[in-house]
PDB file of C-alpha atoms in Angstrom:
ATOM      1  CA  MET A   1     -31.292  94.925 102.845  1.00 31.00           C
ATOM      2  CA  SER A   2     -27.959  94.170 101.176  1.00 35.00           C
ATOM      3  CA  ASP A   3     -27.688  90.408 101.642  1.00 41.00           C
ATOM      4  CA  THR A   4     -30.175  87.563 101.842  1.00 37.00           C
ATOM      5  CA  PRO A   5     -29.752  84.865 104.527  1.00 35.00           C
ATOM      6  CA  VAL A   6     -30.693  81.330 103.547  1.00 33.00           C
ATOM      7  CA  THR A   7     -31.914  78.746 106.030  1.00 30.00           C
ATOM      8  CA  PRO A   8     -30.007  75.476 105.471  1.00 33.00           C
ATOM      9  CA  ARG A   9     -31.724  72.095 105.447  1.00 31.00           C
ATOM     10  CA  SER A  10     -32.758  71.000 108.899  1.00 36.00           C
ATOM     11  CA  SER A  11     -34.959  68.423 110.552  1.00 36.00           C
ATOM     12  CA  ALA A  12     -36.553  71.236 112.543  1.00 38.00           C
ATOM     13  CA  PRO A  13     -39.960  72.621 111.558  1.00 41.00           C
ATOM     14  CA  ALA A  14     -39.930  75.006 108.632  1.00 45.00           C
ATOM     15  CA  ALA A  15     -39.393  78.647 109.511  1.00 54.00           C
ATOM     16  CA  ALA A  16     -42.135  81.200 109.055  1.00 77.00           C
ATOM     17  CA  THR A  17     -42.593  82.653 105.611  1.00 89.00           C
ATOM     18  CA  ARG A  18     -40.761  85.821 104.636  1.00 89.00           C
ATOM     19  CA  ARG A  19     -41.642  88.578 102.236  1.00 92.00           C
ATOM     20  CA  ARG A  20     -39.881  88.614  98.877  1.00 93.00           C
ATOM     21  CA  PHE A  21     -38.027  91.894  98.362  1.00 91.00           C
ATOM     22  CA  TRP A  22     -36.332  91.347  94.991  1.00 94.00           C
ATOM     23  CA  ASP A  23     -37.457  91.432  91.376  1.00 94.00           C
ATOM     24  CA  ARG A  24     -34.788  89.424  89.625  1.00 95.00           C
ATOM     25  CA  ALA A  25     -32.623  86.454  90.598  1.00 97.00           C
ATOM     26  CA  GLU A  26     -29.752  85.474  88.342  1.00 97.00           C
ATOM     27  CA  ALA A  27     -26.618  83.334  88.219  1.00 98.00           C
ATOM     28  CA  VAL A  28     -23.465  85.369  87.681  1.00 98.00           C
ATOM     29  CA  SER A  29     -20.007  84.141  86.691  1.00 97.00           C
ATOM     30  CA  GLU A  30     -17.272  85.268  89.091  1.00 96.00           C
ATOM     31  CA  PRO A  31     -13.576  84.420  89.403  1.00 96.00           C
ATOM     32  CA  GLU A  32     -14.380  82.033  92.294  1.00 95.00           C
ATOM     33  CA  GLY A  33     -17.280  80.305  90.536  1.00 96.00           C
ATOM     34  CA  PHE A  34     -20.955  81.063  89.862  1.00 98.00           C
ATOM     35  CA  ALA A  35     -22.911  83.116  92.380  1.00 98.00           C
ATOM     36  CA  VAL A  36     -26.597  83.846  92.819  1.00 98.00           C
ATOM     37  CA  ARG A  37     -27.574  87.502  92.976  1.00 97.00           C
ATOM     38  CA  LEU A  38     -30.865  89.195  93.736  1.00 96.00           C
ATOM     39  CA  ASP A  39     -31.204  92.487  91.915  1.00 96.00           C
ATOM     40  CA  GLY A  40     -27.413  92.482  91.681  1.00 96.00           C
ATOM     41  CA  ARG A  41     -26.795  91.738  95.371  1.00 96.00           C
ATOM     42  CA  PRO A  42     -25.213  88.478  96.569  1.00 96.00           C
ATOM     43  CA  VAL A  43     -27.185  85.904  98.490  1.00 96.00           C
ATOM     44  CA  ARG A  44     -25.429  85.191 101.773  1.00 94.00           C
ATOM     45  CA  LEU A  45     -25.842  82.125 103.939  1.00 93.00           C
ATOM     46  CA  PRO A  46     -26.425  82.321 107.716  1.00 88.00           C
ATOM     47  CA  GLY A  47     -22.698  81.977 108.424  1.00 91.00           C
ATOM     48  CA  GLY A  48     -21.875  84.795 106.041  1.00 93.00           C
ATOM     49  CA  ALA A  49     -20.653  82.796 103.038  1.00 94.00           C
ATOM     50  CA  VAL A  50     -21.760  83.900  99.596  1.00 96.00           C
ATOM     51  CA  LEU A  51     -24.019  81.423  97.787  1.00 97.00           C
ATOM     52  CA  ARG A  52     -21.462  80.468  95.151  1.00 97.00           C
ATOM     53  CA  VAL A  53     -20.902  77.084  93.482  1.00 97.00           C
ATOM     54  CA  GLY A  54     -18.550  75.654  90.900  1.00 96.00           C
ATOM     55  CA  SER A  55     -21.231  74.568  88.435  1.00 97.00           C
ATOM     56  CA  ARG A  56     -23.029  76.960  86.114  1.00 97.00           C
ATOM     57  CA  ALA A  57     -25.944  74.540  85.775  1.00 98.00           C
ATOM     58  CA  LEU A  58     -26.369  74.345  89.535  1.00 98.00           C
ATOM     59  CA  ALA A  59     -26.092  78.105  89.957  1.00 98.00           C
ATOM     60  CA  GLU A  60     -28.769  78.631  87.323  1.00 98.00           C
ATOM     61  CA  ALA A  61     -31.047  76.128  89.082  1.00 98.00           C
ATOM     62  CA  LEU A  62     -30.469  77.907  92.393  1.00 98.00           C
ATOM     63  CA  ALA A  63     -31.267  81.236  90.787  1.00 98.00           C
ATOM     64  CA  GLY A  64     -34.375  79.654  89.319  1.00 97.00           C
ATOM     65  CA  GLU A  65     -35.553  78.691  92.810  1.00 97.00           C
ATOM     66  CA  TRP A  66     -35.105  82.251  94.010  1.00 97.00           C
ATOM     67  CA  GLN A  67     -36.828  83.626  90.929  1.00 96.00           C
ATOM     68  CA  ALA A  68     -39.854  81.384  91.497  1.00 95.00           C
ATOM     69  CA  ALA A  69     -39.992  81.895  95.278  1.00 94.00           C
ATOM     70  CA  GLY A  70     -42.930  83.909  96.523  1.00 89.00           C
ATOM     71  CA  GLY A  71     -44.794  83.532  93.263  1.00 88.00           C
ATOM     72  CA  GLY A  72     -42.095  85.134  91.159  1.00 84.00           C
ATOM     73  CA  GLY A  73     -42.810  88.760  92.054  1.00 80.00           C
ATOM     74  CA  LYS A  74     -41.742  91.253  94.683  1.00 87.00           C
ATOM     75  CA  GLY A  75     -43.961  91.274  97.743  1.00 84.00           C
ATOM     76  CA  GLY A  76     -44.924  87.590  97.704  1.00 91.00           C
ATOM     77  CA  ASP A  77     -44.267  85.302 100.676  1.00 93.00           C
ATOM     78  CA  PHE A  78     -41.651  82.566 100.442  1.00 92.00           C
ATOM     79  CA  ALA A  79     -40.495  79.807 102.779  1.00 92.00           C
ATOM     80  CA  PRO A  80     -37.436  77.548 103.107  1.00 88.00           C
ATOM     81  CA  SER A  81     -39.400  74.806 101.350  1.00 91.00           C
ATOM     82  CA  ASP A  82     -39.251  76.970  98.200  1.00 94.00           C
ATOM     83  CA  LEU A  83     -35.431  76.775  98.249  1.00 96.00           C
ATOM     84  CA  ARG A  84     -34.699  73.082  98.522  1.00 96.00           C
ATOM     85  CA  LEU A  85     -31.573  72.978  96.354  1.00 98.00           C
ATOM     86  CA  THR A  86     -30.329  76.161  97.980  1.00 97.00           C
ATOM     87  CA  ARG A  87     -30.449  74.514 101.388  1.00 95.00           C
ATOM     88  CA  ILE A  88     -28.325  71.597 100.157  1.00 98.00           C
ATOM     89  CA  ALA A  89     -25.839  74.073  98.688  1.00 98.00           C
ATOM     90  CA  GLY A  90     -25.802  75.925 101.996  1.00 97.00           C
ATOM     91  CA  THR A  91     -25.010  72.698 103.818  1.00 96.00           C
ATOM     92  CA  MET A  92     -22.162  72.022 101.398  1.00 98.00           C
ATOM     93  CA  LEU A  93     -20.646  75.466 101.823  1.00 97.00           C
ATOM     94  CA  GLU A  94     -21.099  76.157 105.514  1.00 97.00           C
ATOM     95  CA  ARG A  95     -21.366  72.807 107.247  1.00 96.00           C
ATOM     96  CA  ILE A  96     -19.400  70.296 105.233  1.00 97.00           C
ATOM     97  CA  ALA A  97     -16.552  72.356 103.795  1.00 94.00           C
ATOM     98  CA  PRO A  98     -15.400  73.559 107.265  1.00 95.00           C
ATOM     99  CA  ASP A  99     -15.922  70.191 109.042  1.00 96.00           C
ATOM    100  CA  ARG A 100     -16.147  67.158 106.779  1.00 97.00           C
ATOM    101  CA  ALA A 101     -15.442  64.780 109.674  1.00 97.00           C
ATOM    102  CA  ALA A 102     -18.714  65.667 111.402  1.00 96.00           C
ATOM    103  CA  VAL A 103     -20.982  64.709 108.504  1.00 97.00           C
ATOM    104  CA  ILE A 104     -18.889  61.619 107.746  1.00 98.00           C
ATOM    105  CA  GLY A 105     -19.387  60.517 111.337  1.00 98.00           C
ATOM    106  CA  VAL A 106     -23.144  60.951 111.044  1.00 97.00           C
ATOM    107  CA  LEU A 107     -23.269  58.995 107.780  1.00 98.00           C
ATOM    108  CA  LEU A 108     -21.227  56.165 109.281  1.00 98.00           C
ATOM    109  CA  GLY A 109     -23.873  55.911 111.982  1.00 97.00           C
ATOM    110  CA  TYR A 110     -26.299  54.747 109.291  1.00 98.00           C
ATOM    111  CA  ALA A 111     -23.812  52.097 108.190  1.00 98.00           C
ATOM    112  CA  ARG A 112     -23.749  50.696 111.711  1.00 96.00           C
ATOM    113  CA  HIS A 113     -27.500  50.142 111.432  1.00 95.00           C
ATOM    114  CA  GLU A 114     -27.718  49.685 107.663  1.00 98.00           C
ATOM    115  CA  LEU A 115     -31.307  49.118 106.531  1.00 97.00           C
ATOM    116  CA  LEU A 116     -30.375  46.436 104.013  1.00 98.00           C
ATOM    117  CA  CYS A 117     -28.776  44.315 106.738  1.00 98.00           C
ATOM    118  CA  TYR A 118     -31.952  43.879 108.819  1.00 96.00           C
ATOM    119  CA  ARG A 119     -34.197  41.148 107.465  1.00 96.00           C
ATOM    120  CA  VAL A 120     -37.502  39.661 108.515  1.00 94.00           C
ATOM    121  CA  ARG A 121     -38.395  35.998 109.058  1.00 93.00           C
ATOM    122  CA  TYR A 122     -41.972  36.431 107.835  1.00 91.00           C
ATOM    123  CA  PRO A 123     -44.146  37.006 105.891  1.00 92.00           C
ATOM    124  CA  ALA A 124     -42.611  34.808 103.207  1.00 94.00           C
ATOM    125  CA  LEU A 125     -43.359  37.345 100.468  1.00 95.00           C
ATOM    126  CA  LEU A 126     -41.265  40.006 102.201  1.00 95.00           C
ATOM    127  CA  VAL A 127     -38.456  37.556 103.004  1.00 96.00           C
ATOM    128  CA  GLU A 128     -38.213  36.722  99.313  1.00 96.00           C
ATOM    129  CA  ARG A 129     -38.380  40.329  98.178  1.00 97.00           C
ATOM    130  CA  GLN A 130     -35.666  41.429 100.612  1.00 97.00           C
ATOM    131  CA  GLN A 131     -33.381  38.759  99.228  1.00 98.00           C
ATOM    132  CA  GLN A 132     -34.165  39.696  95.637  1.00 98.00           C
ATOM    133  CA  GLU A 133     -33.934  43.462  95.996  1.00 98.00           C
ATOM    134  CA  TRP A 134     -31.443  44.005  98.826  1.00 98.00           C
ATOM    135  CA  ASP A 135     -28.848  41.277  98.381  1.00 98.00           C
ATOM    136  CA  PRO A 136     -27.645  42.679  95.017  1.00 98.00           C
ATOM    137  CA  TRP A 137     -26.789  46.040  96.605  1.00 98.00           C
ATOM    138  CA  LEU A 138     -24.814  44.501  99.439  1.00 98.00           C
ATOM    139  CA  GLU A 139     -22.952  42.510  96.781  1.00 98.00           C
ATOM    140  CA  TRP A 140     -22.452  45.701  94.770  1.00 98.00           C
ATOM    141  CA  LEU A 141     -20.921  47.373  97.831  1.00 98.00           C
ATOM    142  CA  ARG A 142     -18.509  44.452  98.249  1.00 98.00           C
ATOM    143  CA  ALA A 143     -17.540  44.414  94.563  1.00 98.00           C
ATOM    144  CA  ARG A 144     -17.306  48.199  94.177  1.00 98.00           C
ATOM    145  CA  TYR A 145     -15.616  49.163  97.430  1.00 98.00           C
ATOM    146  CA  GLY A 146     -14.430  45.910  98.987  1.00 98.00           C
ATOM    147  CA  VAL A 147     -16.772  46.377 101.953  1.00 98.00           C
ATOM    148  CA  ALA A 148     -18.715  43.394 103.291  1.00 98.00           C
ATOM    149  CA  LEU A 149     -21.533  44.084 105.759  1.00 98.00           C
ATOM    150  CA  ARG A 150     -23.209  41.530 107.999  1.00 97.00           C
ATOM    151  CA  SER A 151     -26.943  40.853 107.888  1.00 97.00           C
ATOM    152  CA  THR A 152     -29.321  39.519 110.511  1.00 96.00           C
ATOM    153  CA  ASP A 153     -32.879  38.304 110.778  1.00 93.00           C
ATOM    154  CA  GLY A 154     -32.880  38.442 114.564  1.00 80.00           C
ATOM    155  CA  VAL A 155     -34.189  41.039 116.962  1.00 78.00           C
ATOM    156  CA  MET A 156     -30.772  42.073 118.276  1.00 86.00           C
ATOM    157  CA  PRO A 157     -28.593  44.608 116.451  1.00 90.00           C
ATOM    158  CA  VAL A 158     -25.737  43.238 114.379  1.00 94.00           C
ATOM    159  CA  ASP A 159     -22.250  44.646 114.915  1.00 96.00           C
ATOM    160  CA  GLN A 160     -20.592  45.529 111.640  1.00 97.00           C
ATOM    161  CA  PRO A 161     -16.938  44.509 111.241  1.00 97.00           C
ATOM    162  CA  PRO A 162     -14.502  47.319 112.126  1.00 98.00           C
ATOM    163  CA  GLU A 163     -12.768  46.825 108.777  1.00 98.00           C
ATOM    164  CA  ALA A 164     -16.077  47.369 106.981  1.00 98.00           C
ATOM    165  CA  LEU A 165     -16.720  50.622 108.815  1.00 98.00           C
ATOM    166  CA  ALA A 166     -13.142  51.718 108.190  1.00 98.00           C
ATOM    167  CA  GLY A 167     -13.614  50.959 104.500  1.00 98.00           C
ATOM    168  CA  LEU A 168     -16.791  53.014 104.337  1.00 98.00           C
ATOM    169  CA  GLN A 169     -15.097  55.868 106.162  1.00 98.00           C
ATOM    170  CA  SER A 170     -12.362  55.821 103.535  1.00 98.00           C
ATOM    171  CA  VAL A 171     -14.991  55.886 100.778  1.00 98.00           C
ATOM    172  CA  LEU A 172     -16.742  58.870 102.337  1.00 98.00           C
ATOM    173  CA  GLU A 173     -13.489  60.720 102.922  1.00 98.00           C
ATOM    174  CA  GLY A 174     -12.759  60.406  99.212  1.00 98.00           C
ATOM    175  CA  LEU A 175     -16.021  62.051  98.147  1.00 98.00           C
ATOM    176  CA  PRO A 176     -16.249  65.772  97.310  1.00 97.00           C
ATOM    177  CA  ASP A 177     -18.202  68.156  99.509  1.00 98.00           C
ATOM    178  CA  GLY A 178     -21.160  68.217  97.118  1.00 98.00           C
ATOM    179  CA  ALA A 179     -21.584  64.452  97.232  1.00 98.00           C
ATOM    180  CA  LEU A 180     -21.451  64.502 101.031  1.00 98.00           C
ATOM    181  CA  ALA A 181     -24.097  67.233 101.078  1.00 98.00           C
ATOM    182  CA  ALA A 182     -26.337  65.124  98.845  1.00 98.00           C
ATOM    183  CA  LEU A 183     -25.771  62.059 101.033  1.00 98.00           C
ATOM    184  CA  GLY A 184     -26.636  64.151 104.073  1.00 98.00           C
ATOM    185  CA  VAL A 185     -30.108  64.538 102.599  1.00 98.00           C
ATOM    186  CA  ALA A 186     -30.583  61.199 100.852  1.00 98.00           C
ATOM    187  CA  VAL A 187     -29.245  58.796 103.482  1.00 98.00           C
ATOM    188  CA  PRO A 188     -31.598  59.824 106.328  1.00 98.00           C
ATOM    189  CA  ALA A 189     -34.529  59.647 103.903  1.00 98.00           C
ATOM    190  CA  LEU A 190     -33.496  56.213 102.647  1.00 98.00           C
ATOM    191  CA  GLY A 191     -32.263  54.885 105.980  1.00 97.00           C
ATOM    192  CA  SER A 192     -29.407  53.347 104.004  1.00 98.00           C
ATOM    193  CA  LEU A 193     -25.851  54.446 103.353  1.00 98.00           C
ATOM    194  CA  VAL A 194     -25.477  51.665 100.781  1.00 98.00           C
ATOM    195  CA  LEU A 195     -28.350  52.961  98.672  1.00 98.00           C
ATOM    196  CA  GLY A 196     -27.073  56.512  99.126  1.00 98.00           C
ATOM    197  CA  LEU A 197     -23.672  55.530  97.760  1.00 98.00           C
ATOM    198  CA  ALA A 198     -25.335  53.781  94.822  1.00 98.00           C
ATOM    199  CA  LEU A 199     -27.245  57.000  94.141  1.00 98.00           C
ATOM    200  CA  VAL A 200     -24.038  59.063  94.236  1.00 98.00           C
ATOM    201  CA  ASP A 201     -22.318  56.483  92.025  1.00 98.00           C
ATOM    202  CA  GLY A 202     -25.059  56.786  89.422  1.00 97.00           C
ATOM    203  CA  ARG A 203     -26.166  53.168  89.808  1.00 98.00           C
ATOM    204  CA  LEU A 204     -29.635  54.084  91.092  1.00 98.00           C
ATOM    205  CA  THR A 205     -32.067  56.829  90.218  1.00 98.00           C
ATOM    206  CA  ALA A 206     -33.906  58.626  93.001  1.00 98.00           C
ATOM    207  CA  GLU A 207     -37.042  56.630  92.217  1.00 98.00           C
ATOM    208  CA  GLN A 208     -35.197  53.294  92.216  1.00 98.00           C
ATOM    209  CA  ALA A 209     -33.399  54.051  95.470  1.00 98.00           C
ATOM    210  CA  MET A 210     -36.626  55.060  97.173  1.00 98.00           C
ATOM    211  CA  ALA A 211     -38.463  51.986  95.922  1.00 97.00           C
ATOM    212  CA  CYS A 212     -35.727  49.755  97.324  1.00 98.00           C
ATOM    213  CA  ALA A 213     -35.623  51.594 100.654  1.00 98.00           C
ATOM    214  CA  THR A 214     -39.390  51.375 101.135  1.00 97.00           C
ATOM    215  CA  LEU A 215     -39.706  47.703 100.261  1.00 97.00           C
ATOM    216  CA  ASP A 216     -40.997  46.821 103.729  1.00 95.00           C
ATOM    217  CA  GLU A 217     -43.620  49.571 103.789  1.00 94.00           C
ATOM    218  CA  ARG A 218     -44.796  48.880 100.255  1.00 93.00           C
ATOM    219  CA  THR A 219     -45.146  45.178 100.915  1.00 94.00           C
ATOM    220  CA  GLN A 220     -47.038  45.747 104.162  1.00 90.00           C
ATOM    221  CA  MET A 221     -49.462  48.097 102.433  1.00 90.00           C
ATOM    222  CA  GLU A 222     -49.891  45.573  99.646  1.00 89.00           C
ATOM    223  CA  LEU A 223     -50.740  42.865 102.161  1.00 88.00           C
ATOM    224  CA  TRP A 224     -52.786  44.878 104.656  1.00 87.00           C
ATOM    225  CA  GLY A 225     -54.048  47.896 102.754  1.00 86.00           C
ATOM    226  CA  GLN A 226     -53.012  51.475 102.167  1.00 84.00           C
ATOM    227  CA  ASP A 227     -52.162  53.777 105.067  1.00 85.00           C
ATOM    228  CA  ALA A 228     -52.700  57.409 104.083  1.00 88.00           C
ATOM    229  CA  GLU A 229     -50.444  58.803 106.802  1.00 92.00           C
ATOM    230  CA  GLN A 230     -47.601  56.468 105.927  1.00 90.00           C
ATOM    231  CA  ALA A 231     -48.026  57.154 102.225  1.00 91.00           C
ATOM    232  CA  ALA A 232     -47.746  60.894 102.869  1.00 93.00           C
ATOM    233  CA  ARG A 233     -44.612  60.370 104.955  1.00 94.00           C
ATOM    234  CA  LEU A 234     -43.005  58.308 102.201  1.00 95.00           C
ATOM    235  CA  GLU A 235     -43.893  60.953  99.648  1.00 96.00           C
ATOM    236  CA  GLY A 236     -42.025  63.557 101.679  1.00 95.00           C
ATOM    237  CA  LEU A 237     -38.968  61.315 101.984  1.00 97.00           C
ATOM    238  CA  ALA A 238     -39.061  60.634  98.255  1.00 97.00           C
ATOM    239  CA  LEU A 239     -38.909  64.366  97.607  1.00 97.00           C
ATOM    240  CA  ASP A 240     -35.737  64.603  99.715  1.00 98.00           C
ATOM    241  CA  VAL A 241     -34.104  61.827  97.697  1.00 98.00           C
ATOM    242  CA  LYS A 242     -35.156  63.505  94.464  1.00 98.00           C
ATOM    243  CA  ASP A 243     -33.632  66.790  95.662  1.00 98.00           C
ATOM    244  CA  ALA A 244     -30.343  65.043  96.439  1.00 98.00           C
ATOM    245  CA  ALA A 245     -30.236  63.377  93.024  1.00 98.00           C
ATOM    246  CA  SER A 246     -31.076  66.644  91.261  1.00 98.00           C
ATOM    247  CA  PHE A 247     -28.340  68.445  93.182  1.00 98.00           C
ATOM    248  CA  LEU A 248     -25.786  65.811  92.177  1.00 97.00           C
ATOM    249  CA  GLY A 249     -26.831  65.918  88.538  1.00 97.00           C
ATOM    250  CA  LEU A 250     -26.597  69.704  88.355  1.00 97.00           C
ATOM    251  CA  LEU A 251     -23.304  69.775  90.225  1.00 94.00           C
ATOM    252  CA  HIS A 252     -21.701  67.568  87.561  1.00 90.00           C
ATOM    253  CA  ALA A 253     -23.639  68.831  84.541  1.00 90.00           C
ATOM    254  CA  ASP A 254     -20.785  71.053  83.374  1.00 78.00           C
ATOM    255  CA  SER A 255     -18.119  68.355  83.530  1.00 63.00           C
TER     256      SER A 255
END
């Protein structure tokens, strides 16, 4: 086998495990950037692109994932879940770079139903916490990007102003492919484009963004008791946000 296909991040169930066939994974400097090689052979993505990035730190982290996959030795089984950063890199290279408009359109869909804009009327504790924890980020969006979103505490959806959506589209169009790839992971997990942008902007850590996004769930569990299934679901979403933040940090580590 000369090349290694990588399954990009997907909402579909994880693929079956595969058998590790390499001994050594390493990051290699090339004229076009930093590539990941397995026993000297390039890793190729499903569309045929070589797994190559512009950051040495990111390439070394990607190589580290491949080195650890399957227990770190030839013959072990590995799964896509072992290659979480690799899947974000694959999205950046094969999905976003060729068609940025598609992912921008998806992200704007979250702005139309922005989590921070939907408020409750009760219980009073949650009403107060939403105001305290969510209002500052809507104000940050207005101050940072000149975008003002509408909020509601009713049952009907709120239509966001066309100028606000146009402003957010302009913001997204100005982001590099790597940031869009990270948002493509973080925003669905958070349910919030605003919090995703704050994460990309370095104003929130992964843990802070997740805590803000799960305010409703955390308050409900505080009032009514822990729900093991919901807690497990939130843990999985938190891992996605952490992956996105790690990817961003590594992507810019060399600059």
